[in-house]
Tab-separated table of C-alpha atoms and ligand atoms in Angstrom:
chain	number	residue	atom	x	y	z
O	902	MET	CA	-15.395	-23.273	-3.083
O	903	SER	CA	-17.783	-20.318	-1.886
O	904	VAL	CA	-20.111	-18.810	-4.596
O	905	PHE	CA	-18.598	-15.393	-2.889
O	906	GLU	CA	-14.971	-16.665	-3.883
O	907	LEU	CA	-12.998	-15.366	-6.721
O	908	HIS	CA	-10.040	-17.796	-6.865
O	909	GLY	CA	-8.654	-17.574	-10.551
O	910	ARG	CA	-10.667	-14.312	-11.775
O	911	LYS	CA	-8.294	-11.626	-12.793
O	912	ALA	CA	-9.535	-7.832	-12.056
O	913	LEU	CA	-9.018	-4.311	-13.077
O	914	VAL	CA	-9.719	-1.252	-10.673
O	915	THR	CA	-9.620	2.182	-12.011
O	916	GLY	CA	-8.973	4.796	-9.551
O	917	GLY	CA	-7.677	2.174	-7.628
O	918	ALA	CA	-4.625	4.296	-5.960
O	919	ARG	CA	-6.630	5.277	-2.977
O	920	GLY	CA	-9.891	5.991	-1.446
O	921	LEU	CA	-12.546	3.381	-2.234
O	922	GLY	CA	-10.691	2.105	-5.199
O	923	ALA	CA	-8.157	1.093	-3.175
O	924	GLY	CA	-10.489	-0.890	-0.839
O	925	MET	CA	-12.085	-2.567	-3.693
O	926	VAL	CA	-8.420	-3.721	-5.053
O	927	GLN	CA	-7.930	-5.154	-1.251
O	928	ALA	CA	-11.129	-6.850	-0.947
O	929	LEU	CA	-11.165	-8.310	-4.558
O	930	ALA	CA	-7.689	-9.659	-3.660
O	931	HIS	CA	-8.701	-11.029	-0.348
O	932	ALA	CA	-11.859	-13.037	-2.229
O	933	GLY	CA	-9.169	-14.430	-4.134
O	934	ALA	CA	-8.651	-12.386	-7.301
O	935	SER	CA	-5.559	-11.417	-8.970
O	936	VAL	CA	-5.826	-7.377	-9.483
O	937	VAL	CA	-4.491	-4.546	-11.197
O	938	ILE	CA	-4.980	-0.856	-10.022
O	939	ALA	CA	-5.294	1.335	-12.975
O	940	ASP	CA	-5.006	5.057	-11.861
O	941	ILE	CA	-3.768	7.759	-13.505
O	942	SER	CA	-1.594	8.414	-10.188
O	943	GLU	CA	1.094	6.321	-10.525
O	944	GLU	CA	3.185	7.135	-7.716
O	945	ILE	CA	0.485	6.402	-5.260
O	946	GLY	CA	-0.958	3.662	-7.454
O	947	ARG	CA	2.492	2.048	-7.160
O	948	ALA	CA	2.661	2.407	-3.398
O	949	THR	CA	-0.819	1.055	-2.585
O	950	ALA	CA	0.069	-2.322	-4.884
O	951	GLY	CA	3.407	-2.563	-2.632
O	952	THR	CA	1.988	-2.276	0.551
O	953	LEU	CA	-0.820	-4.606	-0.850
O	954	SER	CA	1.764	-6.910	-2.128
O	955	GLN	CA	3.602	-7.106	1.125
O	956	SER	CA	0.621	-8.119	2.656
O	957	GLY	CA	0.321	-11.268	0.421
O	958	LEU	CA	-1.896	-10.187	-2.025
O	959	ALA	CA	-1.899	-10.447	-5.611
O	960	VAL	CA	-1.948	-6.746	-6.794
O	961	LYS	CA	0.149	-4.885	-9.487
O	962	PHE	CA	-0.390	-0.984	-10.751
O	963	VAL	CA	-0.498	-0.307	-14.344
O	964	PRO	CA	-0.679	3.316	-15.905
O	965	LEU	CA	-4.513	4.491	-17.106
O	966	ASN	CA	-6.087	7.615	-17.839
O	967	ILE	CA	-9.611	6.497	-18.093
O	968	THR	CA	-10.445	9.608	-20.497
O	969	ASP	CA	-7.737	8.568	-22.929
O	970	GLU	CA	-8.746	5.612	-25.540
O	971	ALA	CA	-5.378	4.862	-26.089
O	972	SER	CA	-4.412	4.420	-22.389
O	973	TRP	CA	-7.213	2.030	-21.954
O	974	GLU	CA	-5.670	0.082	-24.911
O	975	ALA	CA	-2.230	-0.481	-23.317
O	976	ALA	CA	-3.663	-0.937	-19.774
O	977	ILE	CA	-5.797	-3.707	-20.707
O	978	SER	CA	-3.179	-5.303	-23.060
O	979	LEU	CA	-1.055	-4.929	-20.027
O	980	THR	CA	-3.503	-6.414	-17.518
O	981	ILE	CA	-4.322	-9.425	-19.643
O	982	SER	CA	-0.467	-10.265	-20.165
O	983	GLU	CA	0.324	-9.691	-16.370
O	984	LEU	CA	-2.303	-11.419	-14.849
O	985	GLY	CA	-3.151	-13.548	-17.833
O	986	GLY	CA	-6.854	-12.779	-18.217
O	987	LEU	CA	-9.648	-10.168	-17.426
O	988	ASP	CA	-12.629	-11.131	-15.872
O	989	ILE	CA	-13.627	-8.409	-13.761
O	990	VAL	CA	-13.696	-4.416	-14.420
O	991	VAL	CA	-14.482	-2.025	-11.835
O	992	ASN	CA	-15.328	1.603	-13.427
O	993	ASN	CA	-14.604	3.560	-9.952
O	994	ALA	CA	-12.522	6.593	-11.249
O	995	GLY	CA	-14.105	9.685	-10.942
O	996	VAL	CA	-14.266	13.275	-9.901
O	997	GLU	CA	-16.519	15.383	-8.014
O	998	ILE	CA	-16.537	19.339	-8.111
O	999	SER	CA	-19.222	20.629	-6.037
O	1000	GLU	CA	-20.891	24.254	-7.028
O	1001	LEU	CA	-24.005	25.734	-7.340
O	1002	ILE	CA	-26.006	26.304	-10.580
O	1003	ILE	CA	-26.219	29.912	-10.473
O	1004	ASP	CA	-22.404	29.942	-10.606
O	1005	LEU	CA	-22.121	26.943	-12.578
O	1006	THR	CA	-18.271	26.806	-14.409
O	1007	PRO	CA	-18.292	25.161	-18.069
O	1008	GLN	CA	-15.223	23.997	-17.484
O	1009	ASN	CA	-15.942	22.150	-14.036
O	1010	LEU	CA	-18.872	20.630	-15.684
O	1011	LEU	CA	-16.891	19.379	-19.005
O	1012	ARG	CA	-14.145	18.102	-16.669
O	1013	MET	CA	-16.753	15.802	-14.615
O	1014	LEU	CA	-18.650	14.656	-17.916
O	1015	GLU	CA	-15.167	13.844	-19.589
O	1016	VAL	CA	-14.030	11.942	-16.410
O	1017	ASN	CA	-17.002	10.042	-15.117
O	1018	ILE	CA	-19.142	9.735	-18.253
O	1019	LEU	CA	-16.628	9.577	-21.147
O	1020	GLY	CA	-14.101	7.515	-18.969
O	1021	THR	CA	-16.719	5.248	-17.492
O	1022	ALA	CA	-17.952	4.688	-21.233
O	1023	LEU	CA	-14.550	3.844	-22.482
O	1024	GLY	CA	-14.169	1.555	-19.501
O	1025	ILE	CA	-17.225	-0.425	-20.746
O	1026	LYS	CA	-16.266	-0.512	-24.244
O	1027	HIS	CA	-12.640	-1.549	-23.563
O	1028	ALA	CA	-14.028	-4.440	-21.215
O	1029	PHE	CA	-16.673	-5.481	-23.493
O	1030	ARG	CA	-13.879	-5.840	-26.610
O	1031	ALA	CA	-11.626	-7.671	-24.127
O	1032	MET	CA	-14.186	-10.023	-22.376
O	1033	ARG	CA	-16.346	-10.699	-24.912
O	1034	PRO	CA	-15.783	-14.208	-26.829
O	1035	GLN	CA	-13.443	-13.432	-29.483
O	1036	GLY	CA	-11.786	-11.034	-27.297
O	1037	ALA	CA	-8.484	-11.010	-26.102
O	1038	ALA	CA	-9.614	-12.686	-22.332
O	1039	GLY	CA	-12.430	-14.297	-24.191
O	1040	LYS	CA	-14.133	-15.991	-21.021
O	1041	GLY	CA	-16.898	-13.062	-19.771
O	1042	GLY	CA	-17.137	-11.836	-16.721
O	1043	ALA	CA	-18.730	-8.898	-14.537
O	1044	VAL	CA	-18.380	-5.241	-14.955
O	1045	ILE	CA	-19.150	-2.887	-12.113
O	1046	ASN	CA	-19.382	0.703	-12.487
O	1047	VAL	CA	-19.303	3.419	-9.514
O	1048	SER	CA	-22.503	5.714	-9.659
O	1049	SER	CA	-23.302	7.527	-6.288
O	1050	VAL	CA	-26.440	8.238	-3.922
O	1051	ALA	CA	-26.270	11.742	-5.817
O	1052	ALA	CA	-27.842	9.929	-8.759
O	1053	THR	CA	-30.864	8.824	-6.582
O	1054	ILE	CA	-31.492	11.969	-4.479
O	1055	ALA	CA	-31.407	15.542	-4.384
O	1056	PHE	CA	-28.568	17.300	-2.424
O	1057	PRO	CA	-27.494	20.915	-3.031
O	1058	GLY	CA	-24.159	22.061	-4.761
O	1059	ILE	CA	-23.363	18.727	-6.644
O	1060	ALA	CA	-26.026	19.305	-9.618
O	1061	GLY	CA	-23.433	18.759	-12.312
O	1062	TYR	CA	-22.060	15.704	-10.249
O	1063	SER	CA	-25.467	14.252	-9.799
O	1064	ALA	CA	-25.888	14.581	-13.525
O	1065	THR	CA	-22.645	12.682	-14.294
O	1066	LYS	CA	-23.657	9.894	-11.815
O	1067	SER	CA	-27.240	9.199	-13.386
O	1068	ALA	CA	-25.708	9.101	-16.691
O	1069	VAL	CA	-23.407	6.089	-15.389
O	1070	ASP	CA	-26.845	4.635	-14.089
O	1071	ARG	CA	-28.354	4.866	-17.838
O	1072	LEU	CA	-24.700	3.742	-19.306
O	1073	THR	CA	-24.833	0.754	-16.960
O	1074	ARG	CA	-28.261	-0.675	-17.797
O	1075	ILE	CA	-27.849	-0.425	-21.385
O	1076	ALA	CA	-24.459	-2.014	-21.610
O	1077	ALA	CA	-26.052	-4.944	-19.589
O	1078	MET	CA	-28.895	-5.086	-22.552
O	1079	GLU	CA	-26.101	-4.824	-25.127
O	1080	SER	CA	-24.127	-7.490	-23.611
O	1081	GLY	CA	-26.834	-9.983	-23.200
O	1082	LYS	CA	-28.523	-9.368	-26.548
O	1083	LEU	CA	-25.087	-9.502	-28.049
O	1084	GLY	CA	-23.755	-12.628	-26.283
O	1085	TYR	CA	-20.954	-10.741	-24.614
O	1086	GLY	CA	-21.306	-12.986	-21.581
O	1087	VAL	CA	-20.981	-9.964	-19.566
O	1088	ARG	CA	-22.897	-8.763	-16.512
O	1089	VAL	CA	-22.655	-5.012	-15.830
O	1090	ASN	CA	-24.146	-3.237	-13.160
O	1091	CYS	CA	-23.378	-0.404	-10.697
O	1092	ILE	CA	-23.631	0.454	-7.068
O	1093	TYR	CA	-24.662	3.612	-5.400
O	1094	PRO	CA	-22.318	4.753	-2.623
O	1095	GLY	CA	-23.408	6.841	0.206
O	1096	LEU	CA	-20.936	9.345	1.771
O	1097	VAL	CA	-17.561	8.424	2.442
O	1098	PRO	CA	-15.018	10.270	3.865
O	1099	THR	CA	-12.224	9.629	1.707
O	1100	GLU	CA	-10.324	12.728	-0.161
O	1101	MET	CA	-13.706	13.122	-2.290
O	1102	GLY	CA	-16.123	12.660	0.338
O	1103	THR	CA	-14.395	15.104	2.736
O	1104	GLN	CA	-13.612	17.763	0.305
O	1105	LEU	CA	-17.391	17.629	-0.379
O	1106	ALA	CA	-18.153	18.469	3.053
O	1107	VAL	CA	-15.733	21.223	3.129
O	1108	ASP	CA	-17.328	22.740	-0.012
O	1109	MET	CA	-20.492	22.729	1.456
O	1110	GLU	CA	-19.189	25.128	3.913
O	1111	LYS	CA	-17.744	27.286	1.279
O	1112	LEU	CA	-20.965	27.643	-0.736
O	1113	GLY	CA	-23.155	28.786	2.155
O	1114	LEU	CA	-25.242	25.552	2.340
O	1115	TYR	CA	-24.350	24.549	5.929
O	1116	PRO	CA	-22.906	26.372	8.633
O	1117	SER	CA	-19.582	24.128	8.892
O	1118	PRO	CA	-18.611	20.724	6.899
O	1119	GLN	CA	-19.477	18.953	10.618
O	1120	ALA	CA	-23.143	20.387	9.694
O	1121	ALA	CA	-23.005	19.113	6.256
O	1122	VAL	CA	-22.038	15.222	7.464
O	1123	GLY	CA	-24.574	15.848	10.581
O	1124	ALA	CA	-27.010	16.149	7.373
O	1125	VAL	CA	-26.189	13.229	5.462
O	1126	ILE	CA	-26.192	11.032	8.372
O	1127	GLY	CA	-29.579	12.807	9.429
O	1128	LEU	CA	-31.101	11.466	6.073
O	1129	THR	CA	-29.771	8.503	6.799
O	1130	PRO	CA	-31.791	5.251	8.041
O	1131	ILE	CA	-28.624	3.501	9.281
O	1132	GLY	CA	-27.254	6.658	11.183
O	1133	ARG	CA	-23.617	6.888	10.027
O	1134	LEU	CA	-21.342	7.714	7.126
O	1135	GLY	CA	-20.212	4.849	4.564
O	1136	GLU	CA	-17.240	2.994	5.153
O	1137	VAL	CA	-14.636	2.032	2.498
O	1138	SER	CA	-14.992	-2.090	2.990
O	1139	ASP	CA	-18.902	-1.228	2.774
O	1140	MET	CA	-18.483	-0.195	-0.852
O	1141	ALA	CA	-15.942	-2.872	-1.226
O	1142	ASP	CA	-17.774	-5.779	0.048
O	1143	ALA	CA	-20.726	-4.751	-2.321
O	1144	VAL	CA	-18.471	-4.651	-5.533
O	1145	VAL	CA	-16.869	-7.904	-4.510
O	1146	PHE	CA	-20.685	-9.401	-4.791
O	1147	LEU	CA	-21.230	-8.254	-7.898
O	1148	ALA	CA	-18.111	-9.657	-9.033
O	1149	SER	CA	-18.861	-13.040	-7.835
O	1150	ASP	CA	-21.106	-16.143	-8.900
O	1151	ALA	CA	-23.099	-15.029	-6.153
O	1152	SER	CA	-24.570	-12.494	-8.441
O	1153	ARG	CA	-24.564	-14.445	-11.394
O	1154	PHE	CA	-28.348	-13.941	-12.116
O	1155	ILE	CA	-28.048	-10.392	-11.788
O	1156	THR	CA	-27.478	-7.630	-14.741
O	1157	GLY	CA	-28.562	-4.343	-15.215
O	1158	ILE	CA	-28.822	-3.156	-11.721
O	1159	GLY	CA	-28.180	0.002	-9.592
O	1160	LEU	CA	-27.691	-1.264	-5.866
O	1161	PRO	CA	-27.649	1.406	-3.466
O	1162	VAL	CA	-24.967	0.911	-0.720
O	1163	ASP	CA	-25.934	4.278	1.375
O	1164	GLY	CA	-27.084	2.999	4.347
O	1165	GLY	CA	-31.000	3.988	3.217
O	1166	MET	CA	-30.362	7.555	2.004
O	1167	GLY	CA	-31.364	7.001	-1.180
O	1168	MET	CA	-34.586	4.955	-0.719
R	1405	NAD	N1	-16.386	8.859	-1.152
R	1405	NAD	C1	-17.554	9.238	-1.364
R	1405	NAD	O1	-18.484	9.620	-0.756
R	1405	NAD	C2	-18.395	9.002	-2.892
R	1405	NAD	C3	-19.543	8.720	-3.190
R	1405	NAD	C4	-20.517	8.134	-3.847
R	1405	NAD	C5	-19.545	7.717	-4.982
R	1405	NAD	N2	-18.176	8.244	-5.048
R	1405	NAD	C6	-17.332	7.710	-6.294
R	1405	NAD	O2	-16.485	6.405	-5.861
R	1405	NAD	C7	-15.423	6.848	-6.636
R	1405	NAD	C8	-14.275	6.899	-5.849
R	1405	NAD	O3	-14.089	8.174	-5.047
R	1405	NAD	P1	-13.188	8.274	-4.005
R	1405	NAD	O4	-14.009	8.903	-3.011
R	1405	NAD	O5	-12.465	7.164	-3.572
R	1405	NAD	O6	-12.581	9.232	-4.791
R	1405	NAD	P2	-10.853	9.861	-4.501
R	1405	NAD	O7	-10.865	11.025	-5.339
R	1405	NAD	O8	-10.401	9.691	-3.115
R	1405	NAD	O9	-10.138	9.119	-5.584
R	1405	NAD	C9	-10.234	8.888	-7.106
R	1405	NAD	C10	-9.238	7.781	-7.640
R	1405	NAD	O10	-9.552	8.243	-8.969
R	1405	NAD	C11	-8.268	8.310	-9.964
R	1405	NAD	N3	-8.470	9.286	-10.805
R	1405	NAD	C12	-8.837	10.623	-11.081
R	1405	NAD	N4	-9.243	10.443	-12.360
R	1405	NAD	C13	-8.627	9.726	-13.034
R	1405	NAD	C14	-8.426	9.377	-14.204
R	1405	NAD	N5	-8.753	10.024	-15.367
R	1405	NAD	N6	-7.841	8.235	-14.792
R	1405	NAD	C15	-7.724	7.099	-13.805
R	1405	NAD	N7	-8.007	7.508	-12.305
R	1405	NAD	C16	-8.218	8.436	-12.261
R	1405	NAD	C17	-7.676	9.226	-8.938
R	1405	NAD	O11	-5.929	9.313	-9.056
R	1405	NAD	C18	-7.666	8.740	-7.316
R	1405	NAD	O12	-6.796	7.293	-7.187
R	1405	NAD	C19	-15.742	8.026	-7.643
R	1405	NAD	O13	-16.217	7.712	-8.679
R	1405	NAD	C20	-16.685	8.601	-6.561
R	1405	NAD	O14	-17.403	9.827	-7.534
R	1405	NAD	C21	-17.465	8.282	-3.865
């Protein structure tokens, strides 16, 4: 068996109903894993799980609000009983609200802090509790957090979002350190995706025009591409394949890193 394969592994992907998360679910399942979509959007999540199952992949849906501790406890326990274990947790769910610092709205920033930082931190916590030797799954594994190229560059209009994604980067490294030192057997890494035209990515380009930073969404996209040596936007599969790598034994000696998947934009 190739070290890139995931046969027999059990995975949970937050925000897996659509966008980057749905692509990660599909790629993990293609690599052989059984996967749970854990999302606050039940209708879209169940539909995505249904479509992927019909194409022969082992994908189920579990409701989850990542900002809620009780919801995490229920989702992890349901996942372990549905899949028979848990080896991979992808903390992908996130929100982005563009605004200029001069117009910063406390509730917008608090919303991003809650989902992107608290939600990811709770995801790491409950992954550790389940996957460490005395946990309900108990076999160690891999956690992959989704940060952003926004944590590595200075792009106007996304200060609050960038701050939360920088926090995801730090959470990742300290989690990797604690897991190693305390013998949890869980590798923890993050990726920094470049701009991908999902609902979030497309809205960001629209917001750049609304904020008066670029004359049109196309101009904002053009600016991003101009900053990207590979010369295009990211694709969902670019992010998904990086997650499969970090989930697999091919990355067995890698922990505590942030992997740019951004066409070189953040170098
Ligand atoms: N699209 C991009 O250009 C881009 C670039 C860099 C990083 N990212 C990051 O990648 C991740 C996925 O982005 P996307 O573009 O697919 O976004 P998206 O908005 O298309 O999808 C986000 C998903 O997360 C779910 N979600 C939101 N809040 C939740 C909560 N509290 N609990 C559970 N699920 C919740 C949504 O229902 C949705 O299914 C995010 O963390 C985002 O910040 C995206």
